[in-house]
mmCIF file with all atom_site columns, C-alpha atoms in Angstrom:
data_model
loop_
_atom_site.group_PDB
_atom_site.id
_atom_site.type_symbol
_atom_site.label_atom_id
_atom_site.label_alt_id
_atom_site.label_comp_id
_atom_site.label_asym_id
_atom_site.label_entity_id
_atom_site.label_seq_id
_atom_site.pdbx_PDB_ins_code
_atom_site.Cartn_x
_atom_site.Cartn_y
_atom_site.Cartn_z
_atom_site.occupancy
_atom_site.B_iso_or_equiv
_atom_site.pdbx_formal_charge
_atom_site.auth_seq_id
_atom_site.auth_comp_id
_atom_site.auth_asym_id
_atom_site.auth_atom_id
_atom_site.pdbx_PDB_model_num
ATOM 1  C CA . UNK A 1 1  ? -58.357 51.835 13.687 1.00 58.00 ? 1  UNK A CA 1
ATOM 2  C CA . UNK A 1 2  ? -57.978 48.089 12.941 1.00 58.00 ? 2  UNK A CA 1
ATOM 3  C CA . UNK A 1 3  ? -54.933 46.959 11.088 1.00 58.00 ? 3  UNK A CA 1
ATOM 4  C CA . UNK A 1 4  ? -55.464 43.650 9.348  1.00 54.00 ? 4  UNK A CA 1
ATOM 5  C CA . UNK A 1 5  ? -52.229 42.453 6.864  1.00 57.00 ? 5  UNK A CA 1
ATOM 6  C CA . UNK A 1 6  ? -51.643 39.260 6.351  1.00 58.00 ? 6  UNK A CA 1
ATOM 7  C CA . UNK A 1 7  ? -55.100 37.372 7.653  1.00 55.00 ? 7  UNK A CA 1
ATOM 8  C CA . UNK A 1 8  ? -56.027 36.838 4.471  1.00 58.00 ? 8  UNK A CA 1
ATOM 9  C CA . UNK A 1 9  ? -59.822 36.058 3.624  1.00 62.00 ? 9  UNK A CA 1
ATOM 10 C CA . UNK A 1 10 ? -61.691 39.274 2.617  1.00 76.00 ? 10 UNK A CA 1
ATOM 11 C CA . UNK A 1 11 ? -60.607 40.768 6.199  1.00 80.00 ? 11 UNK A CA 1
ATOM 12 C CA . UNK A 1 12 ? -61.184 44.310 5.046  1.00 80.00 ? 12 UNK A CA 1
ATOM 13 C CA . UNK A 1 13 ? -64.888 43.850 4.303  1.00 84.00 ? 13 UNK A CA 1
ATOM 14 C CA . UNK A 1 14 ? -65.431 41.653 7.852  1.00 86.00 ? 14 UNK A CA 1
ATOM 15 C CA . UNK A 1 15 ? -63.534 43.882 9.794  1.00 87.00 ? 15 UNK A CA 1
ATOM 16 C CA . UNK A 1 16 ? -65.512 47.022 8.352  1.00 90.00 ? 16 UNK A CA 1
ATOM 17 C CA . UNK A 1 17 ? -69.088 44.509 8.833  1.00 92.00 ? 17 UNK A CA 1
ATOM 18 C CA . UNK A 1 18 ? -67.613 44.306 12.671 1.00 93.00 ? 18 UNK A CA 1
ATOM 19 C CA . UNK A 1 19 ? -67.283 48.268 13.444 1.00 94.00 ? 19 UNK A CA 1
ATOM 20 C CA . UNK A 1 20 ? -70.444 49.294 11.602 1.00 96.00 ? 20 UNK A CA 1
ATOM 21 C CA . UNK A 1 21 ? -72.272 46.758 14.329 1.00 96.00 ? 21 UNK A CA 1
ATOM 22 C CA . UNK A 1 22 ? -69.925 48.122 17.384 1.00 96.00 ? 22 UNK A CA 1
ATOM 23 C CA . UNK A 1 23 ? -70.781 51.537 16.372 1.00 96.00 ? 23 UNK A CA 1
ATOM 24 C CA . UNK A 1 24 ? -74.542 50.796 15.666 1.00 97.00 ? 24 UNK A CA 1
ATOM 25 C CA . UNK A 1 25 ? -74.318 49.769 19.295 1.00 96.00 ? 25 UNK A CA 1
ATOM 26 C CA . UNK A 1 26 ? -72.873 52.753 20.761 1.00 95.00 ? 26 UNK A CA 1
ATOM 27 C CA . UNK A 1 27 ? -75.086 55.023 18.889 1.00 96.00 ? 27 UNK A CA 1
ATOM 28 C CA . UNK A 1 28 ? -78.194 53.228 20.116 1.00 95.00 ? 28 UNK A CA 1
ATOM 29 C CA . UNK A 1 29 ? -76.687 53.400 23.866 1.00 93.00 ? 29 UNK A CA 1
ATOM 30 C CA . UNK A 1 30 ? -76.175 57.208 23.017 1.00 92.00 ? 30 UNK A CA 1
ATOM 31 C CA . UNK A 1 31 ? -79.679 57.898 21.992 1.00 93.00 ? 31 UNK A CA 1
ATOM 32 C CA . UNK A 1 32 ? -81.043 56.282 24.948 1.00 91.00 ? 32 UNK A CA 1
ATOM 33 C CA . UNK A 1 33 ? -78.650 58.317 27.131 1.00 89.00 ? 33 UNK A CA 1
ATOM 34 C CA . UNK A 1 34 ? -79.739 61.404 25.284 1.00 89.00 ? 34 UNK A CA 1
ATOM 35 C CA . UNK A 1 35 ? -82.123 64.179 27.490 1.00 86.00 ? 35 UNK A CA 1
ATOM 36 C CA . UNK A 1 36 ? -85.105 64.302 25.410 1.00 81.00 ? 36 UNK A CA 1
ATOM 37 C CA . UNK A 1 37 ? -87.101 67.860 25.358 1.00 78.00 ? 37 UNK A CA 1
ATOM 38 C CA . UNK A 1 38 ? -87.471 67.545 21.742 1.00 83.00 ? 38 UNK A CA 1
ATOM 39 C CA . UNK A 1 39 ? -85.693 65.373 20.411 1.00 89.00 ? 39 UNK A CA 1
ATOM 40 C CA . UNK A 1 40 ? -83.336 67.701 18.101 1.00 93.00 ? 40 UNK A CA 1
ATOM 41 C CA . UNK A 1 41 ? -79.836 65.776 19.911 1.00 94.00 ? 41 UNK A CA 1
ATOM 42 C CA . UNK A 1 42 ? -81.035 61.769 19.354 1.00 94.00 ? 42 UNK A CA 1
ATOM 43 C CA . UNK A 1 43 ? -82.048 62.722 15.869 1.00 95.00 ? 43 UNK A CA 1
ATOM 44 C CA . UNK A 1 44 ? -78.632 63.771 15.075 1.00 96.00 ? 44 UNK A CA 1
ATOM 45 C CA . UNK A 1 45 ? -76.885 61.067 16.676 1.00 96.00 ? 45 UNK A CA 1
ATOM 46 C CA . UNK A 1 46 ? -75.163 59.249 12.937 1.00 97.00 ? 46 UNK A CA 1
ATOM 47 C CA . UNK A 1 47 ? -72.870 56.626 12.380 1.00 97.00 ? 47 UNK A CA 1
ATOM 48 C CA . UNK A 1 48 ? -70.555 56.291 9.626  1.00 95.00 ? 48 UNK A CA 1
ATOM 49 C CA . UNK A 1 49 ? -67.800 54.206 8.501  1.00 94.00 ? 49 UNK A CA 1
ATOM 50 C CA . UNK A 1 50 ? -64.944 53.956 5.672  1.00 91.00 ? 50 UNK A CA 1
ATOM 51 C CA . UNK A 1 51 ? -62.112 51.996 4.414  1.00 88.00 ? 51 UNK A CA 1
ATOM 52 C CA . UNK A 1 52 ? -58.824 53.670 4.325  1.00 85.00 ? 52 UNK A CA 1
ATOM 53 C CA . UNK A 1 53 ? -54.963 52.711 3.113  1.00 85.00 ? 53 UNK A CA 1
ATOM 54 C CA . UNK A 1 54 ? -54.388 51.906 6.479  1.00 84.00 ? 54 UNK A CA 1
ATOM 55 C CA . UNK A 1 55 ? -57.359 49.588 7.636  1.00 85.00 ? 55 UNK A CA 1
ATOM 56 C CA . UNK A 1 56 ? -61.538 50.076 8.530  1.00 89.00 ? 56 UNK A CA 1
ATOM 57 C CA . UNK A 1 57 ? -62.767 53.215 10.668 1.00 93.00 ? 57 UNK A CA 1
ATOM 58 C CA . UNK A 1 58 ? -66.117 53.810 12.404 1.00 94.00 ? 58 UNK A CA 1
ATOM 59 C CA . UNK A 1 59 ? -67.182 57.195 14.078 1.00 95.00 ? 59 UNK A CA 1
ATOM 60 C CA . UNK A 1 60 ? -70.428 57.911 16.158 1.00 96.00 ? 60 UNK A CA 1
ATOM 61 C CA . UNK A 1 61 ? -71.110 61.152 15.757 1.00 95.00 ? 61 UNK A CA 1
ATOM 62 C CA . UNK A 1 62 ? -73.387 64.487 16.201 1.00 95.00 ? 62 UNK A CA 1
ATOM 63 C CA . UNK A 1 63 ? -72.849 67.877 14.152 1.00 94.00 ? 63 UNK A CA 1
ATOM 64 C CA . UNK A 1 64 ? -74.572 69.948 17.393 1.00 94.00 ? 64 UNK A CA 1
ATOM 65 C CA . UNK A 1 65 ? -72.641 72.451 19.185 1.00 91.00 ? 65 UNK A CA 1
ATOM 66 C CA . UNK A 1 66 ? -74.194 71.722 22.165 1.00 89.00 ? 66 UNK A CA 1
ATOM 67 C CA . UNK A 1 67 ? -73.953 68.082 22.119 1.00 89.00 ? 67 UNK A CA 1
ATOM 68 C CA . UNK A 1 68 ? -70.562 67.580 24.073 1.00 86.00 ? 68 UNK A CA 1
ATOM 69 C CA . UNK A 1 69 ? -71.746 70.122 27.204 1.00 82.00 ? 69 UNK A CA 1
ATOM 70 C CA . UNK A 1 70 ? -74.893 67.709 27.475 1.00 82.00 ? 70 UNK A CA 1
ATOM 71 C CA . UNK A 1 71 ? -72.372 64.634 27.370 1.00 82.00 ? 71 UNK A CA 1
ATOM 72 C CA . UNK A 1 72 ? -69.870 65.925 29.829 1.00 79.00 ? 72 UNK A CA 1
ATOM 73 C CA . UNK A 1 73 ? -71.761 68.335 31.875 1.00 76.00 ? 73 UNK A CA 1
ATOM 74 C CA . UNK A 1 74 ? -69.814 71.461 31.183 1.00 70.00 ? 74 UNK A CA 1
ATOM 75 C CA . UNK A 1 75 ? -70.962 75.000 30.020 1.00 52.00 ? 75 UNK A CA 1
ATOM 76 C CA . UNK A 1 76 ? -73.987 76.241 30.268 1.00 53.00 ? 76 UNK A CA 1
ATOM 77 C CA . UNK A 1 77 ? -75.533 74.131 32.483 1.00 53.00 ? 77 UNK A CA 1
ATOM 78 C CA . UNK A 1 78 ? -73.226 72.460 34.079 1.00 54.00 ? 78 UNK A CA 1
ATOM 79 C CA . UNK A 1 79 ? -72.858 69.329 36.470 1.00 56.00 ? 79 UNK A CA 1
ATOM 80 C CA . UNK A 1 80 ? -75.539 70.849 38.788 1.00 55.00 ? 80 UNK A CA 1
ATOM 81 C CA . UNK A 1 81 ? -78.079 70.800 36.008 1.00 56.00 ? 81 UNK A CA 1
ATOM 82 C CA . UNK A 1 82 ? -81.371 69.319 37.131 1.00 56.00 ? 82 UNK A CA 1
ATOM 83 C CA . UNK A 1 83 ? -82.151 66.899 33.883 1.00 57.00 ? 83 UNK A CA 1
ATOM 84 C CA . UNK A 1 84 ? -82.875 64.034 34.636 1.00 58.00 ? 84 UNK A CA 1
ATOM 85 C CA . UNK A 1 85 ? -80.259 61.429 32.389 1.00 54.00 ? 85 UNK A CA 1
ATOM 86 C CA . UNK A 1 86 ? -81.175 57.484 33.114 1.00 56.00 ? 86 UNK A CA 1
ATOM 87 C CA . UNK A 1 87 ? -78.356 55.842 34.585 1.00 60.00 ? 87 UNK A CA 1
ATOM 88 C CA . UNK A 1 88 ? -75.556 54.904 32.136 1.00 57.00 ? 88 UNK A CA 1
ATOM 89 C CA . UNK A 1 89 ? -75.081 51.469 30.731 1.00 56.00 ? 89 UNK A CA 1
ATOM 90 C CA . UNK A 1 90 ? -71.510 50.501 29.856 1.00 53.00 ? 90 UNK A CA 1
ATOM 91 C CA . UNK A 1 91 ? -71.757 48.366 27.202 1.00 53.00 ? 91 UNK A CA 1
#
């Protein structure tokens, strides 16, 4: 969350400009990452964004159950799964 009193300026507006690009970023890195068989968990891969009392938020985001076990390797599969994942980029 990004606090922004007294910078004046529209700060609120920039600041909200700034995390929609971040998170634009990240989602693109996480659809690369992404296993693709058919396609079902980089199509649901969403951004969104919002203005609150307290400053700007941004969330990438996915509304499949399975999508954390394929990001952290637990569950079904597992860390010995054999799907082949290209190497991560930090960004």
């Amino acid at each position: 969350m990004l606090h922004y009193h007294g910078l004046g300026g529209d700060v609120k507006q920039s600041a909200k400009k700034g995390l929609e690009r971040g998170a634009k970023k990240i989602q693109k890195n996480a659809k690369y990452l992404a296993p693709v068989k058919e396609g079902h968990l980089r199509n649901s891969i969403k951004t969104k964004s919002q203005t609150t009392q307290e400053g700007v938020e941004a969330q990438v985001y996915t509304n499949l159950e399975y999508a954390p076990y394929v990001e952290f390797g637990t569950g079904q599969r597992g860390k010995e799964s054999n799907i082949d994942r290209p190497e991560r980029c930090i960004l």
